[in-house]
Each structure stands twice: as structure tokens, then as C-alpha cells.
Tab-separated table of N, CA and C in Angstrom:
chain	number	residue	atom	x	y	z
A	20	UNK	N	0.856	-1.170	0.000
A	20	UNK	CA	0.000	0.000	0.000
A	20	UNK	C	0.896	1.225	0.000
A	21	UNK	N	0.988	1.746	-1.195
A	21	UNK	CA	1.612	3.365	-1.145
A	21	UNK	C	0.781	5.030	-0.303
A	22	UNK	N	1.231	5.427	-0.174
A	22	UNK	CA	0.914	6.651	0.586
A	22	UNK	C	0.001	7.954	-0.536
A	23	UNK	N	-1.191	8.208	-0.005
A	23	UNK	CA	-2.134	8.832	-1.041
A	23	UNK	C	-1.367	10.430	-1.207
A	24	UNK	N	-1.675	10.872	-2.213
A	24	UNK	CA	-2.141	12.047	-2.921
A	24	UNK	C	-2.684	13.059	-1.758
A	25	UNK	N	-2.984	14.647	-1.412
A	25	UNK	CA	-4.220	15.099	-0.395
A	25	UNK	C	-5.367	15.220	-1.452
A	26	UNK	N	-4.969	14.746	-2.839
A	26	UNK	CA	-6.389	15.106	-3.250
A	26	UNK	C	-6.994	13.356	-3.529
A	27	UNK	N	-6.199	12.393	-3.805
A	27	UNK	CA	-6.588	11.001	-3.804
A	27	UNK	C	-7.048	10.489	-2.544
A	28	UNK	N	-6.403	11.020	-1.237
A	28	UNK	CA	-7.368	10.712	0.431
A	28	UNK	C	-8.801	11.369	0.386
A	29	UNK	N	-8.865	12.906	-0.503
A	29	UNK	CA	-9.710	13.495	-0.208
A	29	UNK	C	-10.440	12.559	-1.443
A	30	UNK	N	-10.514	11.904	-2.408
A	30	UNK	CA	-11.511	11.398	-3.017
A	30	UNK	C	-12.162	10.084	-2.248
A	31	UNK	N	-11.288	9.663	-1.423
A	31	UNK	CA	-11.106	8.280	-0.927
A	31	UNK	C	-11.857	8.258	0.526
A	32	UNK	N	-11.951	9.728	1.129
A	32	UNK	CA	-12.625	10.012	2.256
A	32	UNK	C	-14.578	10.228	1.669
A	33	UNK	N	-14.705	10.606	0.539
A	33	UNK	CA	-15.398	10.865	-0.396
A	33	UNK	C	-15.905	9.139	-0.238
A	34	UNK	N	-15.285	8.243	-1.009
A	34	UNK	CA	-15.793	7.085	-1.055
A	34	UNK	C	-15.720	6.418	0.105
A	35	UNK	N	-15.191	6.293	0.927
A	35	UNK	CA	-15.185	5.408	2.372
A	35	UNK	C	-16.753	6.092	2.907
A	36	UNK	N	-17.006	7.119	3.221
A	36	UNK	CA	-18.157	8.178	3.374
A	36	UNK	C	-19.815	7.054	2.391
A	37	UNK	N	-19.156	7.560	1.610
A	37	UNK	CA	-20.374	6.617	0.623
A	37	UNK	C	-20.462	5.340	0.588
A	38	UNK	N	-19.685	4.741	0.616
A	38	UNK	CA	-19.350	2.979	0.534
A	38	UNK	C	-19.301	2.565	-0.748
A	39	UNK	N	-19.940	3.319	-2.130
A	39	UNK	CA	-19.604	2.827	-3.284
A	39	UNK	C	-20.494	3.996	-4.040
A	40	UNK	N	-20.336	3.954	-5.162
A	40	UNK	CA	-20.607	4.927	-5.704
A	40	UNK	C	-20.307	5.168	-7.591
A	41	UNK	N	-21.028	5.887	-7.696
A	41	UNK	CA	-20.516	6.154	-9.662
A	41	UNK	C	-20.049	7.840	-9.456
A	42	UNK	N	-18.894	8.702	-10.218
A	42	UNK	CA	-18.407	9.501	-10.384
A	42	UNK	C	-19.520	10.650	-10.514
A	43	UNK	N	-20.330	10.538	-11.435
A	43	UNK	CA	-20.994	11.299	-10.641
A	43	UNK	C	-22.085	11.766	-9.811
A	44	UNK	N	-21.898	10.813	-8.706
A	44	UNK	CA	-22.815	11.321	-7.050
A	44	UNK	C	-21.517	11.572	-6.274
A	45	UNK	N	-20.574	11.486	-7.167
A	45	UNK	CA	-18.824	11.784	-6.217
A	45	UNK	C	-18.951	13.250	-6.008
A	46	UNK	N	-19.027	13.719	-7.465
A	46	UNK	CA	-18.740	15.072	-7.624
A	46	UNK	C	-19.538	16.262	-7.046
A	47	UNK	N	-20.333	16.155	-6.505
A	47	UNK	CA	-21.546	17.060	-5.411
A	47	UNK	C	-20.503	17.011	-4.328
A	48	UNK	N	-19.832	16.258	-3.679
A	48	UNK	CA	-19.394	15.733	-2.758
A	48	UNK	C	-18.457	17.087	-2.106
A	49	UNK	N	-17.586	17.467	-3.410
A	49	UNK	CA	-16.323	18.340	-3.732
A	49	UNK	C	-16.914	19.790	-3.428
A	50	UNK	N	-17.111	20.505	-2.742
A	50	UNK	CA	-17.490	22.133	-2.563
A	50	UNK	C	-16.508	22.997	-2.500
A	51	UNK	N	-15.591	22.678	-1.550
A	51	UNK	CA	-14.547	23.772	-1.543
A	51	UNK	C	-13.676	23.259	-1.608
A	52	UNK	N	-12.208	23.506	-2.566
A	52	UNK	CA	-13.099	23.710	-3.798
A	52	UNK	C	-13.523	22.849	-4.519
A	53	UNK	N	-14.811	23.040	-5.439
A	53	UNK	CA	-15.711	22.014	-6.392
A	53	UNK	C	-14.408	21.393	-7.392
A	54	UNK	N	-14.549	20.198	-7.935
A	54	UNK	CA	-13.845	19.734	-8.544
A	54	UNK	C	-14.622	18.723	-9.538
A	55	UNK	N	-13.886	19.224	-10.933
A	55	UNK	CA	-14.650	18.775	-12.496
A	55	UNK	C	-14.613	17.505	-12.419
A	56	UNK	N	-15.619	16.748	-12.750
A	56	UNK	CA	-15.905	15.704	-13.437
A	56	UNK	C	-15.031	14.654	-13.632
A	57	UNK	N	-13.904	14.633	-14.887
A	57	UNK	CA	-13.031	14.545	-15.025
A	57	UNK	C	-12.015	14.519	-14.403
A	58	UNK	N	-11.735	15.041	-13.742
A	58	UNK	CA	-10.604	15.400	-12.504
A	58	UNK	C	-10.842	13.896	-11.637
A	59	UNK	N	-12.095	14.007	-10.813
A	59	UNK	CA	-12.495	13.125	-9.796
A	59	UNK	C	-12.348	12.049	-10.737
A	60	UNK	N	-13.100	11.392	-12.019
A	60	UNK	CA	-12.987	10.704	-12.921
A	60	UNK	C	-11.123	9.897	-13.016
A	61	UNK	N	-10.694	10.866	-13.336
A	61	UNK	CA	-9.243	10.256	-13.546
A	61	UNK	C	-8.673	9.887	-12.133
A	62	UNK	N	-8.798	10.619	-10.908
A	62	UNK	CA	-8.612	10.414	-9.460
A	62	UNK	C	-8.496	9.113	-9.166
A	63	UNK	N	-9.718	8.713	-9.649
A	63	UNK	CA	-10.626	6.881	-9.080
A	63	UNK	C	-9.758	6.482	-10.034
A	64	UNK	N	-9.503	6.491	-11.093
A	64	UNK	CA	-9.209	5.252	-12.105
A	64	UNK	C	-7.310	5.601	-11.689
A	65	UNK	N	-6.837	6.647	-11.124
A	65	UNK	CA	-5.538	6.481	-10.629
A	65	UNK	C	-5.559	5.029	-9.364
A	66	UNK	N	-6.716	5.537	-8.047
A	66	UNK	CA	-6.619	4.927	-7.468
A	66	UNK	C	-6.822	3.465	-7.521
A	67	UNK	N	-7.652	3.033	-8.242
A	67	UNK	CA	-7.668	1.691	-9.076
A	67	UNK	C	-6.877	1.129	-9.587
A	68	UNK	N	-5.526	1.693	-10.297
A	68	UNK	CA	-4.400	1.121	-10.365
A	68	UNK	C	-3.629	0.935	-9.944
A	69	UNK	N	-3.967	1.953	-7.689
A	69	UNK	CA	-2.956	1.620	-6.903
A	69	UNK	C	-3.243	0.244	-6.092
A	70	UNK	N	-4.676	0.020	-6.594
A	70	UNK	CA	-5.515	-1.300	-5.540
A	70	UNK	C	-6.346	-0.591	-4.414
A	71	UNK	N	-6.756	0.634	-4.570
A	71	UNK	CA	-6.916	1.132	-3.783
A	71	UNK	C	-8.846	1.140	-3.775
A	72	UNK	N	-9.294	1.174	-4.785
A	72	UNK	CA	-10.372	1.180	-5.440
A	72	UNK	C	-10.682	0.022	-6.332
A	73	UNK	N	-12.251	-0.586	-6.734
A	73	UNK	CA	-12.395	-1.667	-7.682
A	73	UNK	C	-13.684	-0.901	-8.157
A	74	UNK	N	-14.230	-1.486	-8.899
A	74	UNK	CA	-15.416	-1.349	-9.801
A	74	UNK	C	-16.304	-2.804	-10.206
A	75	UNK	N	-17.485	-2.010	-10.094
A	75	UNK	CA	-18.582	-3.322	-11.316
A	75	UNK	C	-19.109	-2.129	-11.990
A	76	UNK	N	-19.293	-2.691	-13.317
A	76	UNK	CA	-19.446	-2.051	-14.204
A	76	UNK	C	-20.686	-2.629	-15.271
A	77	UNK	N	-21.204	-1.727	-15.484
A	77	UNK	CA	-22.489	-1.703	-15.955
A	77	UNK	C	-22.306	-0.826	-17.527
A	78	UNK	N	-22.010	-1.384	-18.617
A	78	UNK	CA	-21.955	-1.070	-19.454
A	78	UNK	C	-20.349	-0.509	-19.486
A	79	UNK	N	-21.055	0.642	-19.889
A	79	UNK	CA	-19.854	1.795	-20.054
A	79	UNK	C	-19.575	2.890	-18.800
A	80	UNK	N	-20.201	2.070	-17.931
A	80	UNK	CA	-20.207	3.075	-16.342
A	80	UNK	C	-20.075	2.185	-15.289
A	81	UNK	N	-19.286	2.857	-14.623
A	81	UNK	CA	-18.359	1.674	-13.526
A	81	UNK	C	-19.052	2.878	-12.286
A	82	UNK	N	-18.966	1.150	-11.388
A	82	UNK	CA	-20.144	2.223	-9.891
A	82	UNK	C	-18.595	1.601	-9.021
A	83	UNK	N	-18.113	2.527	-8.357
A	83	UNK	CA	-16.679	2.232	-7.928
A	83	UNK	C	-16.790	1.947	-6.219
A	84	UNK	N	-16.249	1.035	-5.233
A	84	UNK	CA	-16.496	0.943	-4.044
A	84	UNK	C	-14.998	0.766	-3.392
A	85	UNK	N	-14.448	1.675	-2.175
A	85	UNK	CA	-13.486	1.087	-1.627
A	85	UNK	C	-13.086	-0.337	-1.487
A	86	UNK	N	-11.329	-0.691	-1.489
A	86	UNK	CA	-10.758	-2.211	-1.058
A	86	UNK	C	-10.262	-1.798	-0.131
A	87	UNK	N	-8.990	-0.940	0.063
A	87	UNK	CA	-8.838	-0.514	1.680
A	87	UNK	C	-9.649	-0.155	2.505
A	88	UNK	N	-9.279	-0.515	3.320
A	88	UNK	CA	-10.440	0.068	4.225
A	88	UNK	C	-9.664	1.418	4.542
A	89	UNK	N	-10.785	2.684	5.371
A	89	UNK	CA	-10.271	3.792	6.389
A	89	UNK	C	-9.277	3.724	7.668
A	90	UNK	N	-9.681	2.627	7.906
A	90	UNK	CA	-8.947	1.830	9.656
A	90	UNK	C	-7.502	1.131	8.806
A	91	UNK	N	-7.522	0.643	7.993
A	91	UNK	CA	-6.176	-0.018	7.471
A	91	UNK	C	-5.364	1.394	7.080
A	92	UNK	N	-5.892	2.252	6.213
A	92	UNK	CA	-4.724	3.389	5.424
A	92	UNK	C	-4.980	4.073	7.218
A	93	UNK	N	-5.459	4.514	7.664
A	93	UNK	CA	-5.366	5.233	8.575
A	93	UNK	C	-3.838	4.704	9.711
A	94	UNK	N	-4.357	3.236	9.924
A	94	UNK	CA	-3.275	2.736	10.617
A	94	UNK	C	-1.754	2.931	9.990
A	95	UNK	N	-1.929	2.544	8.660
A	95	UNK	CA	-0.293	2.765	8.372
A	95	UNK	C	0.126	3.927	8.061
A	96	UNK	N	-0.699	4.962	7.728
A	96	UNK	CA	-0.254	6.410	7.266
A	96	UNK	C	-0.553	7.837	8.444
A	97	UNK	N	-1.670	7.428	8.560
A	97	UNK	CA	-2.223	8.527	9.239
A	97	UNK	C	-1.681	8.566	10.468
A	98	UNK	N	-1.956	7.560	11.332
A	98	UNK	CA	-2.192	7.701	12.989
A	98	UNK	C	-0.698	7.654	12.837
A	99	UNK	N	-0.107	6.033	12.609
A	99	UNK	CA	1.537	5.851	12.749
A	99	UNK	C	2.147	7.218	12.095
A	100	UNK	N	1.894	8.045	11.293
A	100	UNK	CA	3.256	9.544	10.813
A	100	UNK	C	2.964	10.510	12.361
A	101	UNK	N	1.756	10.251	12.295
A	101	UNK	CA	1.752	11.600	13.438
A	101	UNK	C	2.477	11.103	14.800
A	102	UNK	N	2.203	9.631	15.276
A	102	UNK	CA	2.678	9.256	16.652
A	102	UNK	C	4.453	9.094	16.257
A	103	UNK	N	4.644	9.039	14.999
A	103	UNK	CA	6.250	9.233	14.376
A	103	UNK	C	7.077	10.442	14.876
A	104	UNK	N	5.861	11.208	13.949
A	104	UNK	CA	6.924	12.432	13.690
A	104	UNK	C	6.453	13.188	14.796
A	105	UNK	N	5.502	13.824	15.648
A	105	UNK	CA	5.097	14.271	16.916
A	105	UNK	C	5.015	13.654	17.890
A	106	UNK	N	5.374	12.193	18.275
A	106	UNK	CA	5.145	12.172	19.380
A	106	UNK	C	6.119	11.075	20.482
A	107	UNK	N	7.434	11.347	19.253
A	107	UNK	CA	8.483	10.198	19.575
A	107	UNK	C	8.041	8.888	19.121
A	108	UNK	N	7.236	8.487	18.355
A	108	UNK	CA	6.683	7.066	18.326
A	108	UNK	C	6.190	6.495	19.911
A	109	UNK	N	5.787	7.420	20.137
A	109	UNK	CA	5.203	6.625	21.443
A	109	UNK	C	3.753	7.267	21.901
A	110	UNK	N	3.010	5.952	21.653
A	110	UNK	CA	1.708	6.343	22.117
A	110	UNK	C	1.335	6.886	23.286
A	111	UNK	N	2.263	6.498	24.571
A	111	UNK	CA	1.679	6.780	25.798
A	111	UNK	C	2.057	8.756	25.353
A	112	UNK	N	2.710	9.190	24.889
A	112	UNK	CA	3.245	10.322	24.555
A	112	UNK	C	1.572	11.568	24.391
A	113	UNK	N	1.121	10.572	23.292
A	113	UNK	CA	-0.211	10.685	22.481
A	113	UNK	C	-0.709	10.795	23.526
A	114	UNK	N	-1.283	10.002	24.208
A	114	UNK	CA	-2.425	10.525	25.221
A	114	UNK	C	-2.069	11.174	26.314
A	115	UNK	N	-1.001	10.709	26.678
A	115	UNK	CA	-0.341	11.662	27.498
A	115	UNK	C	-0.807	13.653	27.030
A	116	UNK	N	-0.275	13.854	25.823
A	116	UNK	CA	-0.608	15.599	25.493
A	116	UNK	C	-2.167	15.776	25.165
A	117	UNK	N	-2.895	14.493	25.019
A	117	UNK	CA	-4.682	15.081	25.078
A	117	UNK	C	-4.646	15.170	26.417
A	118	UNK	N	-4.300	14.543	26.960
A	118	UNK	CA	-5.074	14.721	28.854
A	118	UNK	C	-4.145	16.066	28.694
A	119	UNK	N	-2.834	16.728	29.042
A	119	UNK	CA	-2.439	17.738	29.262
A	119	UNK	C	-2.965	19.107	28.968
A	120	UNK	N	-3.674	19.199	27.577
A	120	UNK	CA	-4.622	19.442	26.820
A	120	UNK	C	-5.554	20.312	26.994
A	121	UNK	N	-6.502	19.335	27.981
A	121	UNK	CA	-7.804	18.675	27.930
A	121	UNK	C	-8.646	18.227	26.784
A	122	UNK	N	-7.782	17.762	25.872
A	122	UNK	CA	-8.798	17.215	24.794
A	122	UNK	C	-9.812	15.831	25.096
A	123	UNK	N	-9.149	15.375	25.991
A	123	UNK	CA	-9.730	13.929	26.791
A	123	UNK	C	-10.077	13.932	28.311
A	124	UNK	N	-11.239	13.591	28.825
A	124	UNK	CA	-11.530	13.813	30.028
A	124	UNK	C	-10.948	12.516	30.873
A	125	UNK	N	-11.299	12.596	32.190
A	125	UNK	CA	-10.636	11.020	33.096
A	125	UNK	C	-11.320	10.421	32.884
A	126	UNK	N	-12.842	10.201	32.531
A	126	UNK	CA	-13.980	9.363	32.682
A	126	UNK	C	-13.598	8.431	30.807
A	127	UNK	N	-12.853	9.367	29.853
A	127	UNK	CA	-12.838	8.669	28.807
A	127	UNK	C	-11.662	7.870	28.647
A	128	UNK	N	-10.199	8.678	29.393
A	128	UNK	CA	-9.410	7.824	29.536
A	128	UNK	C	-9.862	6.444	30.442
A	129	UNK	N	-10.524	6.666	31.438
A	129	UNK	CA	-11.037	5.110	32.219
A	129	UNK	C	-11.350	4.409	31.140
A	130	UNK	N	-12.777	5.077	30.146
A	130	UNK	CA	-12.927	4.261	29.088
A	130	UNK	C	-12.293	3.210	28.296
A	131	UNK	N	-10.726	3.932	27.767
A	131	UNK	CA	-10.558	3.630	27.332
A	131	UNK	C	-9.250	2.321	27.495
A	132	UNK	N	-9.121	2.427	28.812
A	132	UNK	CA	-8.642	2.018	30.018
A	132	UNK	C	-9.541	0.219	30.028
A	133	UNK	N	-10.486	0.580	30.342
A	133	UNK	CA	-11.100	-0.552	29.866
A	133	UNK	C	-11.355	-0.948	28.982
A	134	UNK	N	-11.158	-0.777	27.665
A	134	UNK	CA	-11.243	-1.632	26.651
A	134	UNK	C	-9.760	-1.850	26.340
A	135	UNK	N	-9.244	-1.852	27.147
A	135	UNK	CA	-7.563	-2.115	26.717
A	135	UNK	C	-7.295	-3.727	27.936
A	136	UNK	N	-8.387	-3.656	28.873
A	136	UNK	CA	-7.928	-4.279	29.810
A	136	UNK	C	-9.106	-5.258	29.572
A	137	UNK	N	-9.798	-5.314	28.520
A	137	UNK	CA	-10.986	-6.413	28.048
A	137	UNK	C	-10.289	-7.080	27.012
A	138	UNK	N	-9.176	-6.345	26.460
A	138	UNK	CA	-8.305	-7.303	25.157
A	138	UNK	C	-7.289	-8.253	25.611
């Protein structure tokens, strides 16, 4: 799995959002800024040749649905660069600066406290 594009995540957040879809009920999607037809069009059929995207196809019109999942690219790109590059690679680091924060309360760290101690 290679590392997206910000405009191939942003099509891909687009389709994870929808669960499957034809190009254009994509393109409403795009507001700021709106983005042509075509554009989104060639986007998908990039991401389709990364494995990133598949299709069934109905004639001459392909209704396109995520293969990665959000939780898989997220895990290897998203969450892991940031706990990389901000936070020493270390998770306790991570929650450590929401509680400092207050982005996280005690009642959610307990939360989450317990589902760590149910695995």
C-alpha cells in the first residue's frame, strides 16, 4: 500500500463516506473547492491502479467501491506519521498531550482504560 495524494485521500474520504458509488454522485461531494468531473474521474481510475479502489461495471459506467479500508490506510499512514513524527513514536506520549490538553476527560481515559484491559 503506497501513501495517497491530499487530493486522492480526499476522493477516498469521499468514497469510504459513501461505501460505493458512480463519479458522478462523487462530484456534489467536492465544494470547496468544487472539482470537475473529469478530474475526480481520472482520481478513481488512478486509485484503481494503486488497488486502492475496484469497480462493477455496468456497461460503459463503472459504480466504484473502496478495497482498503479507512482503519487499514489510517493505521499505516495517518495515525503511525503523526505518533512518528510528533510524538516520539510513542503512544503513551499521544495521550499523554490530550489529557495535558484537555482534549480527553478522566472518565474517557477510564474508558478507554477498559477496553484495553478487556483485550
Amino acid at each position: 500500500m503506497e501513501k495517497l495524494t491530499a487530493k486522492e485521500e480526499e476522493v477516498m474520504q469521499v468514497l469510504w463516506k459513501m461505501e460505493q458509488g458512480f463519479v458522478k454522485d462523487m462530484v456534489p461531494q467536492f465544494i470547496n473547492p468544487p472539482l470537475h468531473y473529469n478530474t475526480v474521474s481520472t482520481i478513481v481510475r488512478n486509485l484503481e491502479e494503486k488497488g486502492y479502489v475496484g469497480h462493477k461495471a455496468y456497461g460503459n459506467t463503472h459504480e466504484y467501491y473502496p478495497i482498503i479500508s479507512k482503519e487499514a490506510y489510517q493505521n499505516q499512514f495517518v495515525l503511525k506519521k503523526v505518533v512518528d513524527d510528533y510524538f516520539d513514536n510513542s503512544y503513551k506520549n499521544l495521550v499523554s498531550y490530550f489529557a495535558q490538553h484537555e482534549k480527553i476527560s478522566a472518565d474517557e481515559l477510564r474508558e478507554i482504560l477498559a477496553m484495553i484491559e478487556k483485550k
